[in-house]
Each structure stands twice: as structure tokens, then as C-alpha cells.
Coordinates of C-alpha atoms and ligand atoms in Angstrom, one line a residue:
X655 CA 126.0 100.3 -17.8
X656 CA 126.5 99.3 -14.0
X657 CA 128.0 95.7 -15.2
X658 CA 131.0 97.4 -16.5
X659 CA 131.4 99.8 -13.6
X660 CA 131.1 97.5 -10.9
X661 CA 133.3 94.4 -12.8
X662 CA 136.2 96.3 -14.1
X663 CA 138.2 96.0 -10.8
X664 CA 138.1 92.3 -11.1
X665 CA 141.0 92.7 -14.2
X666 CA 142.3 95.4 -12.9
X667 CA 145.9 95.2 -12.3
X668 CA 146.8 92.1 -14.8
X669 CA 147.6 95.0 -17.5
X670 CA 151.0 95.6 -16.9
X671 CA 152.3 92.2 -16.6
X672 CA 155.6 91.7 -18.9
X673 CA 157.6 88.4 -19.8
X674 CA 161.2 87.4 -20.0
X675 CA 162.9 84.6 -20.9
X676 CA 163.5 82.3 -23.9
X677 CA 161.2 79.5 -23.8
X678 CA 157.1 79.8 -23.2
X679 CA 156.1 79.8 -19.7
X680 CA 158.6 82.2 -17.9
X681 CA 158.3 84.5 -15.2
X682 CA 156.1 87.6 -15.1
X683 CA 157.3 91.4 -13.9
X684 CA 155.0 94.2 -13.0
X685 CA 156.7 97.5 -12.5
X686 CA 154.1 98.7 -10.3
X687 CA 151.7 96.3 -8.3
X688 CA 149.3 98.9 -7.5
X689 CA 148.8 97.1 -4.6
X690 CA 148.9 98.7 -0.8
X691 CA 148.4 96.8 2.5
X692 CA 145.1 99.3 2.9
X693 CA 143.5 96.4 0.1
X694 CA 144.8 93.4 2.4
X695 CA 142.3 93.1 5.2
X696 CA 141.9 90.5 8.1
X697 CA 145.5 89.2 8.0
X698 CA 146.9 91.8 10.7
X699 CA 149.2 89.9 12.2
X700 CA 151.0 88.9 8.7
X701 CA 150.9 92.8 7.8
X702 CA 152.6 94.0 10.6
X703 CA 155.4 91.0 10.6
X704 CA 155.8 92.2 6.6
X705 CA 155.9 95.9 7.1
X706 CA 159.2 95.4 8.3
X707 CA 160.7 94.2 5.0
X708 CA 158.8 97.3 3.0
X709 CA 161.2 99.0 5.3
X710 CA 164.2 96.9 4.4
X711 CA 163.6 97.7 0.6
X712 CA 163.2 101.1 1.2
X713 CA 165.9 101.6 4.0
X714 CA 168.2 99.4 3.7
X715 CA 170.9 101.3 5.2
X716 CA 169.1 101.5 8.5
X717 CA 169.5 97.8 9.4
X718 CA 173.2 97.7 7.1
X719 CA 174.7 100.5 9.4
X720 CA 174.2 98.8 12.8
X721 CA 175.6 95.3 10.9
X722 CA 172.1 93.9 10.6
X723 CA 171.9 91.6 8.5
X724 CA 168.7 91.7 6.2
X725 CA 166.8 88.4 5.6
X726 CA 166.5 87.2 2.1
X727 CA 163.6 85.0 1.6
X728 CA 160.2 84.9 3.7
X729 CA 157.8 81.8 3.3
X730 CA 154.2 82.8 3.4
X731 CA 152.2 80.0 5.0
X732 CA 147.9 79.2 5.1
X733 CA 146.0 77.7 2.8
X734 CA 144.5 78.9 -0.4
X735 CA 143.1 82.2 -1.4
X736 CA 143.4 84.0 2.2
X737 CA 145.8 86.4 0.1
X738 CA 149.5 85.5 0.5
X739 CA 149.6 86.8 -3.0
X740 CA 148.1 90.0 -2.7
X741 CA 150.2 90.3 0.5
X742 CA 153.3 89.8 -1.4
X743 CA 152.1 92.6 -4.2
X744 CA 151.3 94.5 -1.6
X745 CA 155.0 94.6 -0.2
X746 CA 156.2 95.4 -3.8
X747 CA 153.4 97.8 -4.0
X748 CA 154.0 100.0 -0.7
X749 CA 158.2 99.9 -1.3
X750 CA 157.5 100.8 -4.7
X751 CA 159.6 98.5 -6.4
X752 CA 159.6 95.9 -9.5
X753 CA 157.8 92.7 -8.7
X754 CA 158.7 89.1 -10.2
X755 CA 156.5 85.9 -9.7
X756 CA 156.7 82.6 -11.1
X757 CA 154.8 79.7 -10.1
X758 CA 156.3 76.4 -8.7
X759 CA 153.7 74.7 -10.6
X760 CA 155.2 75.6 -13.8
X761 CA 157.9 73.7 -12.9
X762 CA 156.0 70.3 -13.2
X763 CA 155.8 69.6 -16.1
X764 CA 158.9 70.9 -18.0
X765 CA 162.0 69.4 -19.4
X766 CA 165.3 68.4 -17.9
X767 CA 166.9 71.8 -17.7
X768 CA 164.6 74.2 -18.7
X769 CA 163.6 74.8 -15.1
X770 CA 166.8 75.6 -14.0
X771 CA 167.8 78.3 -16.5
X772 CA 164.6 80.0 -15.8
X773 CA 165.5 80.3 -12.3
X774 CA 168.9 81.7 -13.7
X775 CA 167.3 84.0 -15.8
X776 CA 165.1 84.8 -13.1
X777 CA 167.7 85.7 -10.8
X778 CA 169.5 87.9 -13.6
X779 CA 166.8 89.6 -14.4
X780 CA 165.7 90.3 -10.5
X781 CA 169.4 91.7 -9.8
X782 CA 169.4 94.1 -12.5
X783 CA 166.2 95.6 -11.4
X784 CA 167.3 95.6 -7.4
X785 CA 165.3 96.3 -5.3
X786 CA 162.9 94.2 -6.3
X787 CA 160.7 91.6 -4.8
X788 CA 160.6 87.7 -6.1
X789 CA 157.6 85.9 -5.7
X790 CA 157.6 81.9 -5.7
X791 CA 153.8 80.9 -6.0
X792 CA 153.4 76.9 -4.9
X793 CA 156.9 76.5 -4.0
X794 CA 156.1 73.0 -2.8
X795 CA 155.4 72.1 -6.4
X796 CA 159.3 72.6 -6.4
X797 CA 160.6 72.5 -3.0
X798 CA 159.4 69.3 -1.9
X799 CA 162.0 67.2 0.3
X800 CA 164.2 65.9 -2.3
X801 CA 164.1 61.8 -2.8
X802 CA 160.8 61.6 -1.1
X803 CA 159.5 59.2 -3.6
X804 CA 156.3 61.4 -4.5
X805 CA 156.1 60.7 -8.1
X806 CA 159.7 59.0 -7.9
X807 CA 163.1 60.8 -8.3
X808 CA 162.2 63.7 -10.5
X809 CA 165.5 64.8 -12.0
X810 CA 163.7 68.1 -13.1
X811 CA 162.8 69.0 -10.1
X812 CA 165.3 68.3 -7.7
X813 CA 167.7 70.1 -10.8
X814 CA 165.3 73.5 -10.6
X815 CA 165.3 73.2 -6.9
X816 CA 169.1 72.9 -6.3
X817 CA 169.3 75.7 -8.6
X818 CA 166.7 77.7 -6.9
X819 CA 169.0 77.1 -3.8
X820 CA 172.6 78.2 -5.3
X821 CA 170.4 81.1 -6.3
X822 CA 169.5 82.2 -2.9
X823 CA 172.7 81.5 -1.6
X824 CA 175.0 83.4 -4.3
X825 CA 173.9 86.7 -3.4
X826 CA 174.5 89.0 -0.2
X827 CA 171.6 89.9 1.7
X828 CA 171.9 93.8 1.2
X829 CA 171.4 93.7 -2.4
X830 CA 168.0 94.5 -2.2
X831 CA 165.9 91.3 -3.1
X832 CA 163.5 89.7 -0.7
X833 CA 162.2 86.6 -2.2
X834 CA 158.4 85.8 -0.6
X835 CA 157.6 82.2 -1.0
X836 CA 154.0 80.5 -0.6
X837 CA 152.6 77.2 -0.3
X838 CA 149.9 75.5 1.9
X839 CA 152.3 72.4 2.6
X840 CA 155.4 74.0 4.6
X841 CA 155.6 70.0 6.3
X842 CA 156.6 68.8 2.4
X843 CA 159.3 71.1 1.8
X844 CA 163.0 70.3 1.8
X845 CA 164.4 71.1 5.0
X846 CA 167.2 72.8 2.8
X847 CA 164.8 75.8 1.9
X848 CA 164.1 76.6 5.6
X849 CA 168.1 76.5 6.8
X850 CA 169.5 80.4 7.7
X851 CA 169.7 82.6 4.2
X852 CA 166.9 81.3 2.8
X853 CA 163.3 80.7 3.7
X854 CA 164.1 81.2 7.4
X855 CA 161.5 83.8 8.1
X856 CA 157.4 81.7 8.1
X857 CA 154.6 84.1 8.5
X858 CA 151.1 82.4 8.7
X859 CA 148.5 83.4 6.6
X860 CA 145.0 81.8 8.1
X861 CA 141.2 82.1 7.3
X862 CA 140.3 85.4 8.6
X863 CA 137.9 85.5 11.7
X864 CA 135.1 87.4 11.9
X865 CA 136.8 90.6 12.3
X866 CA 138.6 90.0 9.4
X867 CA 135.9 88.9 7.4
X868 CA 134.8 92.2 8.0
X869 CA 137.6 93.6 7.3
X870 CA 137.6 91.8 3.9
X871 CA 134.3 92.9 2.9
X872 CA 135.0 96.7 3.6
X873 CA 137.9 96.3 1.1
X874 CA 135.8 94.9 -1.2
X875 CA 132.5 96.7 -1.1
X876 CA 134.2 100.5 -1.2
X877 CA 134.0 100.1 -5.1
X878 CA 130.1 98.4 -5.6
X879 CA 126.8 100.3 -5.0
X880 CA 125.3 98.6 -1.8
X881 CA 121.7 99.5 -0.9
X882 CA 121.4 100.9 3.1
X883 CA 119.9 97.2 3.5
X884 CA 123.4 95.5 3.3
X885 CA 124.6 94.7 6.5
X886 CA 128.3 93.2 5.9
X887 CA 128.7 93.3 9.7
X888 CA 125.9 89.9 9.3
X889 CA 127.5 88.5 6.1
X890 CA 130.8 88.3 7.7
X891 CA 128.9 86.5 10.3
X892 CA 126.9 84.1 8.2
X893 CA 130.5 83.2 6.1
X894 CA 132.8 81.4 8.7
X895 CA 135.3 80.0 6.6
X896 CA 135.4 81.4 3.4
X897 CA 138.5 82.7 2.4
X898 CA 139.4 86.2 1.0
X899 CA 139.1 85.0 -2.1
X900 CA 135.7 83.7 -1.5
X901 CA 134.5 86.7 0.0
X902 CA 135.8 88.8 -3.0
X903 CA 133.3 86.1 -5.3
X904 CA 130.7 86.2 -3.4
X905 CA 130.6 90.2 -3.4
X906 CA 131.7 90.0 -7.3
X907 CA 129.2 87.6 -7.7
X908 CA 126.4 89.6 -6.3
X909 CA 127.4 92.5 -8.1
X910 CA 127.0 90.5 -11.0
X911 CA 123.3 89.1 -10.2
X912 CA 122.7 93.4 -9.3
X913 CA 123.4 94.0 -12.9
X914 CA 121.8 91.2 -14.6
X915 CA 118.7 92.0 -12.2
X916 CA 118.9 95.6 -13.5
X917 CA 119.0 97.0 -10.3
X918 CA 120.9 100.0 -9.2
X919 CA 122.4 98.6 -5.8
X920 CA 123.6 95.6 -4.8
X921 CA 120.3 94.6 -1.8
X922 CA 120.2 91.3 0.5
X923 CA 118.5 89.3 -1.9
X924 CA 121.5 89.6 -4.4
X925 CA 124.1 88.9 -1.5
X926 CA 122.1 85.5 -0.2
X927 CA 122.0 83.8 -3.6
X928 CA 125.7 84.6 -4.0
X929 CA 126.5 83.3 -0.8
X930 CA 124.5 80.2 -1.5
X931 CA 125.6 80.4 -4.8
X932 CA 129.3 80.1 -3.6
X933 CA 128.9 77.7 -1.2
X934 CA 126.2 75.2 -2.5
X935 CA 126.4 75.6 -6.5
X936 CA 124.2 77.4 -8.9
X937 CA 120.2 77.2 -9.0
X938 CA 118.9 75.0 -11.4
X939 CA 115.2 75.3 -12.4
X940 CA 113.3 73.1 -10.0
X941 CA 111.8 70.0 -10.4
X942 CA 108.7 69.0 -11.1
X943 CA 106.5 67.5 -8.9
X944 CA 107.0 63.6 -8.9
X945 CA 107.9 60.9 -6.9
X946 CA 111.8 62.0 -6.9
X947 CA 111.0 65.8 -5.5
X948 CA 108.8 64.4 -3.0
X949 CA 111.6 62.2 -1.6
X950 CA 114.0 64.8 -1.8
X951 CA 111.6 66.9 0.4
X952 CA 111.2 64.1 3.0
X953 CA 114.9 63.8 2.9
X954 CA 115.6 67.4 3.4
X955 CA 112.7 68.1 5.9
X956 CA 114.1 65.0 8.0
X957 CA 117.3 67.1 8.5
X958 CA 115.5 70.1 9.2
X959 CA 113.0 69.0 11.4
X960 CA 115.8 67.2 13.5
X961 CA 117.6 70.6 13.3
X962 CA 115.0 72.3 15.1
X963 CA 114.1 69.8 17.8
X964 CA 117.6 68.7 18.8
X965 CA 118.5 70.8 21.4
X966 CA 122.8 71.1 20.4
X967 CA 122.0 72.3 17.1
X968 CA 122.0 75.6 15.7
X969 CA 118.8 77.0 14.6
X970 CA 117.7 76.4 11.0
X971 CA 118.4 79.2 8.2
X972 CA 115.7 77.2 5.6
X973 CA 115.4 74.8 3.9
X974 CA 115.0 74.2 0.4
X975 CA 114.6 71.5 -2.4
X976 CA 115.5 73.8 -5.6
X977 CA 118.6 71.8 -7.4
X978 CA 122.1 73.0 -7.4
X979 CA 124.6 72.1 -10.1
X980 CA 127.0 69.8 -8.5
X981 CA 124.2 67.2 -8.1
X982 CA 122.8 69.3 -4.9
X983 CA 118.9 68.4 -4.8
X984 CA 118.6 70.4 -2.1
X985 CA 119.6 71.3 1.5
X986 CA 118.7 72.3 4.9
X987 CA 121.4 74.7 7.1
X988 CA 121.6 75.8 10.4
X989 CA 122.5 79.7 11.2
X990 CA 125.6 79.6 11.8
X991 CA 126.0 80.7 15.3
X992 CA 129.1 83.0 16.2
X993 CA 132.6 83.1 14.6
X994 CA 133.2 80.1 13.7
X995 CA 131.7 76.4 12.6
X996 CA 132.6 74.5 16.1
X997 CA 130.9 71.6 17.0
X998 CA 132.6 70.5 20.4
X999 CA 130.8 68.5 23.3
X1000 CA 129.8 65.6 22.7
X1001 CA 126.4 66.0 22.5
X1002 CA 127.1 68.7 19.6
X1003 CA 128.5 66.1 18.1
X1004 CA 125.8 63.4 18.7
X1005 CA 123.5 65.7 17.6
X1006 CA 125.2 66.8 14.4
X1007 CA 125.4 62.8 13.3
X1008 CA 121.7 62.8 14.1
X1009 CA 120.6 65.5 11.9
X1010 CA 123.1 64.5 9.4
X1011 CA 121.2 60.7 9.4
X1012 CA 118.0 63.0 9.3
X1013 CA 117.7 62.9 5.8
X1014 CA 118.2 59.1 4.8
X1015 CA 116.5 57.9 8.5
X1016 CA 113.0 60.5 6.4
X1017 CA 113.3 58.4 3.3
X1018 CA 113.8 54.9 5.1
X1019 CA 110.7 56.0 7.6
X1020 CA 108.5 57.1 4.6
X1021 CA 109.1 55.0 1.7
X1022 CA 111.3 51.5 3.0
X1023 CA 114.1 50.2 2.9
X1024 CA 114.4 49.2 -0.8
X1025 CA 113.7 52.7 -2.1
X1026 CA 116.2 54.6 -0.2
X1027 CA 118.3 56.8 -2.9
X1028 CA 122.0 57.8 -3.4
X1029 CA 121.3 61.1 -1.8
X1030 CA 122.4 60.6 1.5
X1031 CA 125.9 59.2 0.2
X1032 CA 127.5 62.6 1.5
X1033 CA 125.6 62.6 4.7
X1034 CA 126.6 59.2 5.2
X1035 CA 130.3 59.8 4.7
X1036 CA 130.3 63.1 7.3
X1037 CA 128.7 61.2 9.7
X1038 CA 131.3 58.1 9.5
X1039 CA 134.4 60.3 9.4
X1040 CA 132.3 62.4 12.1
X1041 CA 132.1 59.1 14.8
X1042 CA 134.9 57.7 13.5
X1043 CA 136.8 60.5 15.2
X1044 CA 134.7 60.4 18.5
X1045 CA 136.1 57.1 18.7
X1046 CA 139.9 57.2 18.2
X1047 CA 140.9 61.1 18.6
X1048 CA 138.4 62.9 20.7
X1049 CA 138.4 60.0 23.2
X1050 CA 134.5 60.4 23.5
X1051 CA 133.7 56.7 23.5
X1052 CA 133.7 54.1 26.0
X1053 CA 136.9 52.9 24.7
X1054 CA 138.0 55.6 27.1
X1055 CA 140.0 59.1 26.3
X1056 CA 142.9 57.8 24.5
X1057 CA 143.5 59.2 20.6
X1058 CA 144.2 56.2 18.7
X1059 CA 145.1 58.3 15.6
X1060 CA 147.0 61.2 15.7
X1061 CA 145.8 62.6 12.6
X1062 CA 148.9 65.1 12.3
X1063 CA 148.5 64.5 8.0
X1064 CA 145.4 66.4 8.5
X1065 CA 146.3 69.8 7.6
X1066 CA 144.1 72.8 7.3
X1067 CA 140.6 71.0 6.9
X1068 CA 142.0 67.9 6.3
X1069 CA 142.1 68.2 2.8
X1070 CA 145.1 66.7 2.4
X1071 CA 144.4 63.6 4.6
X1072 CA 146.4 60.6 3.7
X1073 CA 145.6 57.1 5.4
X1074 CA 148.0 56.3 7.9
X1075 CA 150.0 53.2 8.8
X1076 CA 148.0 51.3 11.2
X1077 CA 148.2 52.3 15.2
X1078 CA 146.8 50.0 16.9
X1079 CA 146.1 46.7 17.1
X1080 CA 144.0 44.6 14.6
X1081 CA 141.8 43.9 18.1
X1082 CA 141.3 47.3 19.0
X1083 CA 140.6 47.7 14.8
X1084 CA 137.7 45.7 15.5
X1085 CA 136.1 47.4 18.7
X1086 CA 136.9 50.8 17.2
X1087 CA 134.4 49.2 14.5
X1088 CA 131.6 48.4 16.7
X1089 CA 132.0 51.9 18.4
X1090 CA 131.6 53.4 15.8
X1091 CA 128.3 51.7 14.8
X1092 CA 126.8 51.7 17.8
X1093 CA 127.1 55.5 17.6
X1094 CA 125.7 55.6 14.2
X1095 CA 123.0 52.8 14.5
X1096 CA 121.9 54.5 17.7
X1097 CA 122.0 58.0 15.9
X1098 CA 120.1 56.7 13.2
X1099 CA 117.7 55.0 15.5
X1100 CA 116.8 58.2 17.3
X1101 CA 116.5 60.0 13.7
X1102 CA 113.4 57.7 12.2
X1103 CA 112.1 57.7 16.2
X1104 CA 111.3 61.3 16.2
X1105 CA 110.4 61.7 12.5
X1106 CA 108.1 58.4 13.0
X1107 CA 106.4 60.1 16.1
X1108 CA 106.1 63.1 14.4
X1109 CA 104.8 61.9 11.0
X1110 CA 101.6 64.5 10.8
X1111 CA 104.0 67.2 11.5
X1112 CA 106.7 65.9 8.4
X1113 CA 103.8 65.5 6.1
X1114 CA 102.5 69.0 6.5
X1115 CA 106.0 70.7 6.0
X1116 CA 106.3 68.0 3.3
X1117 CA 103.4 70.0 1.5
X1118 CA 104.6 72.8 2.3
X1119 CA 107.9 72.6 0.7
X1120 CA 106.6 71.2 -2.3
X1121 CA 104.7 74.0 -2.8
X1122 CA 106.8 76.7 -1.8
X1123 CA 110.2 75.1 -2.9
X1124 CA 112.0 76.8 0.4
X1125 CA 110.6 77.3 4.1
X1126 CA 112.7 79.9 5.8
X1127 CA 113.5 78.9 9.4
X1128 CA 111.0 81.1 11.5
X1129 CA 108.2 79.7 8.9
X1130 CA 109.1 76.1 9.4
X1131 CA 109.8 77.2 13.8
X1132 CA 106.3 78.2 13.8
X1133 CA 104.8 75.3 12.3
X1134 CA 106.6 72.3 14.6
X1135 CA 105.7 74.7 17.6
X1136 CA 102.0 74.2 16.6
X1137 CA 102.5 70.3 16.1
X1138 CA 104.7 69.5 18.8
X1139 CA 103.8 72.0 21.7
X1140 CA 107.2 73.5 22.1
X1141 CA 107.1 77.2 22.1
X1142 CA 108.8 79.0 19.2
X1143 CA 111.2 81.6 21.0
X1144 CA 112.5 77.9 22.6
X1145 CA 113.0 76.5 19.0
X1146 CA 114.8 79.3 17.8
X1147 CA 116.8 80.4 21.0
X1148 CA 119.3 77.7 20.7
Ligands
ADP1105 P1 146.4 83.2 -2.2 O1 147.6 83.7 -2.9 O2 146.6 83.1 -0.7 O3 145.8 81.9 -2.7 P2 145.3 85.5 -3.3 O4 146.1 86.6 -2.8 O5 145.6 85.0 -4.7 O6 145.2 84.3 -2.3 O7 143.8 86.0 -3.2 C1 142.9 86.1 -4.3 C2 142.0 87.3 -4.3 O8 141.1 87.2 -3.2 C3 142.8 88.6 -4.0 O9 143.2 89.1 -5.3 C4 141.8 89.5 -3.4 O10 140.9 90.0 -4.3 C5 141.0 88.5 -2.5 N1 141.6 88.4 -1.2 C6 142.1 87.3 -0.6 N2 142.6 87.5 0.6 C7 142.3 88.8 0.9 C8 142.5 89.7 2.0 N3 143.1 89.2 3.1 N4 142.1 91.0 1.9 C9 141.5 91.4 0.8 N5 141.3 90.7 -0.3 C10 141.7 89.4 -0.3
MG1106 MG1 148.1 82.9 -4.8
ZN1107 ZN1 121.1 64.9 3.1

């Protein structure tokens, strides 16, 4: 009964959606978005740059009668799911005109020509339904700088983008179509898309802040049942960089667990396993006890323990060794502090390699050498991408302040990193490898110190954990202060 009422706004809005064209995949038109920028939160800055062009669509001849002329295309910028979409609807949806999308991607994979005549037909189809607002999803798929060797001349593309181009510029910019473009690579695109006429307007689209995670979750909780115990002032401060899209999940997803649970409202509980659920994987049944959960508990109580003691670290949320899909067999994390996930000093950083050697530095300490597992092979990559760039951007080894990699491929979370030509010498190559072990071995080195001179204290919340399965942090903060003398509100005031 509640499933239905609580999921139906999830497919709301994909009803209308029509097709033109000839061949297959073609463009899409709703008549009516729905959409209003009172369901786009936490992007303020974008709204009120786009607000303007509602206002070109619906008055046009305010900005025609002083000789204004009205731009035609605007390139929404940020990476994905922080709701350059639903922005885009949202324009169409507030001027209350037709809206047509298509998505670069499409493009990829189709013959020579086809893309081109479905931007014709596009076009066509757009003017005769002026005004009306174009939407290019992924136009980098497309628009990429043309003869830049990625994937080698592609005659289809370069055809569908020199169309797209003649397109944009064969029409006046009065006639009533605003063409909203989006991508999370503007530094691929052909310069030709950014000239005067067409994609000369770029509006950035980031992860929201706190305040407009907030914002996000209002939007997004007005149509579920939450209990009076739902705070989403906290869960927009325990989500730092989830996207809109990811907040709309979780809050889906714990709608979901509500109904499955049978429960009338949405409480805490539901809203912490979707946010673990979102960010770590699903729960898998746990294991049993053997040799492999006992090292995974060692392993995770090493990063916790080092979590609490080391003073630059955030205090732990819990830990836990119940398995994740994904191949998570367990974790420890810290309460996220404020806004957002900023490590800075250097001894944040030091101590975030520390903690991140925590688990493998427990399982070397406790079982030797030869029986350390593959479970630290993410830990171990953080932490050499983590000291790697002490060394050569942050200037934060002895090696002296100078960035010997500009990193400027490393675009919104450096997802999209790409290896670089060589900077430096094949010298300073060398020494920026001994840096960065020293940092590491001496991290490490630290790591099995305190976890050897606390070995009573591991075994107990070794126990503990294989018993309980997950030690919330004030549990586990009570315990060290017994073992190790330091008073709780210390441990947990960091
Ligand atoms: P993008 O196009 O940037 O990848 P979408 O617009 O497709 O992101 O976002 C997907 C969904 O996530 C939206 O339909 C909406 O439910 C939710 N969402 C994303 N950003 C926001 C936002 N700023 N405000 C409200 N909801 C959002
Ligand atoms: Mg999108
Ligand atoms: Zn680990």
C-alpha cells in the first residue's frame, strides 16, 4: 500500500514522452515537462543565471525592442547527476513551452549520415513548434574538438557535429529556440561550439554544499512519510559529495526499505542503511566465524583504532565487518566533520595515510607477513596516489614547495585522470620515488607501532566486533579510553 504511494513519483513524468523521426533512436518531445525550478534545489546560482532565458521564451519582445539580441544556445557545465537535466526541464517547464532532447551519446554508434539528418529533422521539428527548448544531453559525445585523434577521425561524428553547427547558425536568434547543452568535459569540446551564436553562454552546475544538500532533500522528502525522528538538516551533513541524484536514491531508497520493513514512516534506521547502502554497496548476510572474518576484523579495527587515537582525524561513525556486494568485507568511517571531505595540512594528510595503512599494518602485526590478504589493495592505492601528491603538487616534502605535476587533466574528482607526459627529470623521477616511500614506509611504521603497543586493547575490540558485527563509534571511544587512559570527550572532540 505505502510502496506504490511513496514510489510513483520516481516514473512520474516519463509518460508523455513522444518520438519523431525515421529511423530508431531519434529525439524525444514532451509538451509539458512538468517541471518548475521550485523542484531544482541547491543550484541557486545556475537558477538565477537561467531565469533569464524563461524570460526570453516568454518575452521575447522585451529584449527584441531595445535591439537585444537573444542568445541561442547555453552549455550547462558540472559533473554528473547534480541536475543540469532537470534544470533544463525546468526552463521548458516554467516558460511553458515544448521540450526536445536528444543525447550526444546516441550519436556514437550510428552510421555515416544518419546522425546528421536527425539533427535536421531535429531542427525542423523544434522550429515548427517555436518556442521551444532543445536539449543536447553529453554533447561531448559529439562535440569533441574535431581531429583530436580520440578514437581516430570519426567521419560520423565530425558529419553530425558540422551539421549540429550549420543548425545553430541558420536560424535568427528571435525565433524562439534556446538550445541548453550539457556535458562534464567543456575542455574536450570543439572550440567551434563555444564561438558567438552558439554555446557562448556556460553556466556551472557543481555538487551542492551543504545548504543545498538541504535544499535537495526538502524537494525530495515533501512527497514520503518521514517520522519526527528524521533530521535532514544531519543527513545533508553526513552526505558531502553526493550528488542530487544521489540524494534523490538514497531518500528513494529508504522509502523503499520503509515499505518492505512495513513501517508507516520513513525513521533513522531506514535513512542510514540507505546511505550506506548508496555509498558502500548492499548488505550481504555476514560471515561466519572463521579465520577470514577474524582477519577482516583486525584489518578494519586497525583503521578504526588509528581513527580514534590520531589526533587529525575525524572521529569514527563505526565500524563494521558485515559484507557489501562490490567485494566490501567491511569498513570503518570517520564522521564526516562539516561541509565538506577536506583533508588539508599536512598532518591531515599524514594521518589519513596512517589510518588508511591501519588496516594492512593490523593483519601484518597479527598474522605475518605471508598471510597478509588482497583487502588492503584499495587502501594501498589511496594512500600511493595520496603521498604521491604530497610530493609533486602540494610541495609538502623535503623536495621543497614546488608542484612537479600540474595535474590540470584532473577534472572534477579526478575521474577522468589521464597520465601525463613526463615533467621532470628522470633524476628528480627517482627522488620523487624515495619521497614517496619514505612517507609511506614511515606511515606504515607508525601504524603496526601503535597497534603493536596496543595489542590487549585490538584483541578486545577484535571480540567485540566478531560478536557484534558493528561497534558504533561512542562504544568503540569508550573502550580505548579504558585501555589507553585517554579520556573519552578527548577521543571524540576531534
Ligand atoms: P544530470 O543531468 O546533471 O546528470 P539529472 O538532472 O538527470 O542530473 O538528475 C537526476 C535526478 O536527480 C533528477 O531527476 C532529480 O530527481 C535529482 N536531482 C539532481 N539534482 C537535483 C537538484 N539540484 N535538485 C533536486 N533534485 C535533483
Ligand atoms: Mg542528465
Ligand atoms: Zn582497509
Amino acid at each position: 500500500m505505502g510502496l506504490l504511494l511513496l514510489l510513483r513519483r520516481s516514473s512520474a513524468g516519463s509518460g508523455q514522452a513522444m518520438s519523431f523521426g525515421k529511423s530508431r533512436a531519434r529525439f524525444s518531445m514532451e509538451a509539458k515537462t512538468g517541471v518548475l525550478f521550485d523542484d531544482v534545489a541547491g543550484i541557486e546560482e545556475a537558477k538565477e543565471e537561467l531565469q533569464e532565458v524563461v524570460t526570453f521564451l516568454k518575452k521575447p519582445e522585451r529584449f527584441t525592442a531595445v535591439g537585444a539580441k537573444i542568445p541561442k544556445g547555453v552549455l550547462l557545465v558540472g559533473p554528473p547527476g547534480t541536475g543540469k537535466t532537470l534544470l533544463a526541464k525546468a526552463i521548458a517547464g516554467e516558460a511553458g513551452v515544448p521540450f526536445f532532447s536528444i543525447s550526444g551519446s546516441e550519436f556514437v554508434e550510428m552510421f555515416v549520415g544518419v546522425g546528421a539528418s536527425r539533427v535536421r529533422d531535429l531542427f525542423k521539428k523544434a522550429k515548427e513548434n517555436a518556442p521551444c527548448i532543445i536539449f543536447i544531453d553529453e554533447i561531448d559525445a559529439v562535440g569533441r574538438q574535431r581531429g583530436a585523434g580520440i578514437g581516430g577521425g570519426n567521419d560520423e561524428r565530425e558529419q553530425t557535429l558540422n551539421q549540429l553547427l550549420t543548425e545553430m547558425d541558420g536560424f535568427e536568434g528571435n525565433t524562439g529556440i534556446i538550445i541548453i547543452a550539457a556535458t562534464n568535459r567543456p575542455d574536450v569540446l570543439d572550440s567551434a561550439l563555444l564561438r558567438p551564436g552558439r554555446f557562448d553562454r556556460q553556466v556551472m552546475v557543481d555538487l551542492p554544499s551543504f545548504r543545498g544538500r538541504l535544499g535537495i532533500l526538502q524537494v525530495h522528502a515533501r512527497n514520503k512519510k518521514m517520522s519526527s525522528g528524521v533530521s535532514l538538516e544531519a543527513i545533508a551533513q553526513r552526505t558531502p559529495g553526493f550528488s542530487g541524484a544521489d540524494l534523490a536514491n538514497m531518500l528513494n531508497e529508504a522509502a523503499i526499505l520503509t515499505a518492505r520493513r512495513r513501517k508507516e514512516e520513513v525513521t533513522p534506521l531506514e535513512i542510514d542503511d540507505a546511505i550506506d547502502r548508496i555509498t558502500i554497496g548492499l548488505k550481504l548476510t555476514p560471515l561466519l566465524d572463521s579465520k577470514k572474518k577474524r582477519l577482516t576484523a583486525y584489518h578494519e579495527i586497525g583503521h578504526a583504532l588509528l581513527m580514534t587515537v590520531l589526533p587529525h582525524s575525524d572521529p569514527l561513525d563505526k565500524v563494521t565487518i558485515i559484507p557489501r556486494s562490490g567485494g566490501v568485507g567491511g569498513f570503518a568511517k570517520p564522521v564526516p566533520s562539516d561541509d565538506d571531505i577536506n583533508i588539508e595540512s599536512r598532518s591531515e594528510i599524514l594521518d589519513f595515510i596512517t589510518i588508511a595503512l591501519g588496516g594492512r599494518a593490523a593483519e601484518e602485526e597479527i598474522f605475518g607477513h605471508d598471510e597478509v590478504t588482497l583487502g588492503a589493495m584499495s587502501d594501498i592505492r589511496t594512500v600511493a596516489d595520496l603521498a604521491r601528491r604530497m610530493v609533486t603538487r602540494y610541495g609538502m616534502s623535503d623536495l621543497g614547495p614546488v608542484a612537479l605535476e600540474s595535474g590540470n587533466n584532473e577534472l572534477f574528482f579526478g575521474r577522468d585522470f589521464m597520465p601525463q607526459g613526463a615533467e621532470y627529470s628522470e633524476e628528480m623521477a627517482t627522488q620523487i620515488d624515495r619521497k614517496i616511500r619514505e612517507i609511506v614506509f614511515r606511515c606504515f611504521g607508525e601504524a603496526r607501532r601503535i597497534i603493536r603497543e596496543n595489542r590487549a586493547l585490538v584483541d578486545r575490540l577484535v571480540d567485540l566486533l566478531i560478536d557484534q558485527e558493528t561497534i558504533e563509534g561512542d562504544q568503540f571511544r569508550k573502550i580505548v579510553a579504558e585501555y589507553t587512559q585517554i579520556p573519552e570527550e578527548q577521543l571524540a572532540a576531534k
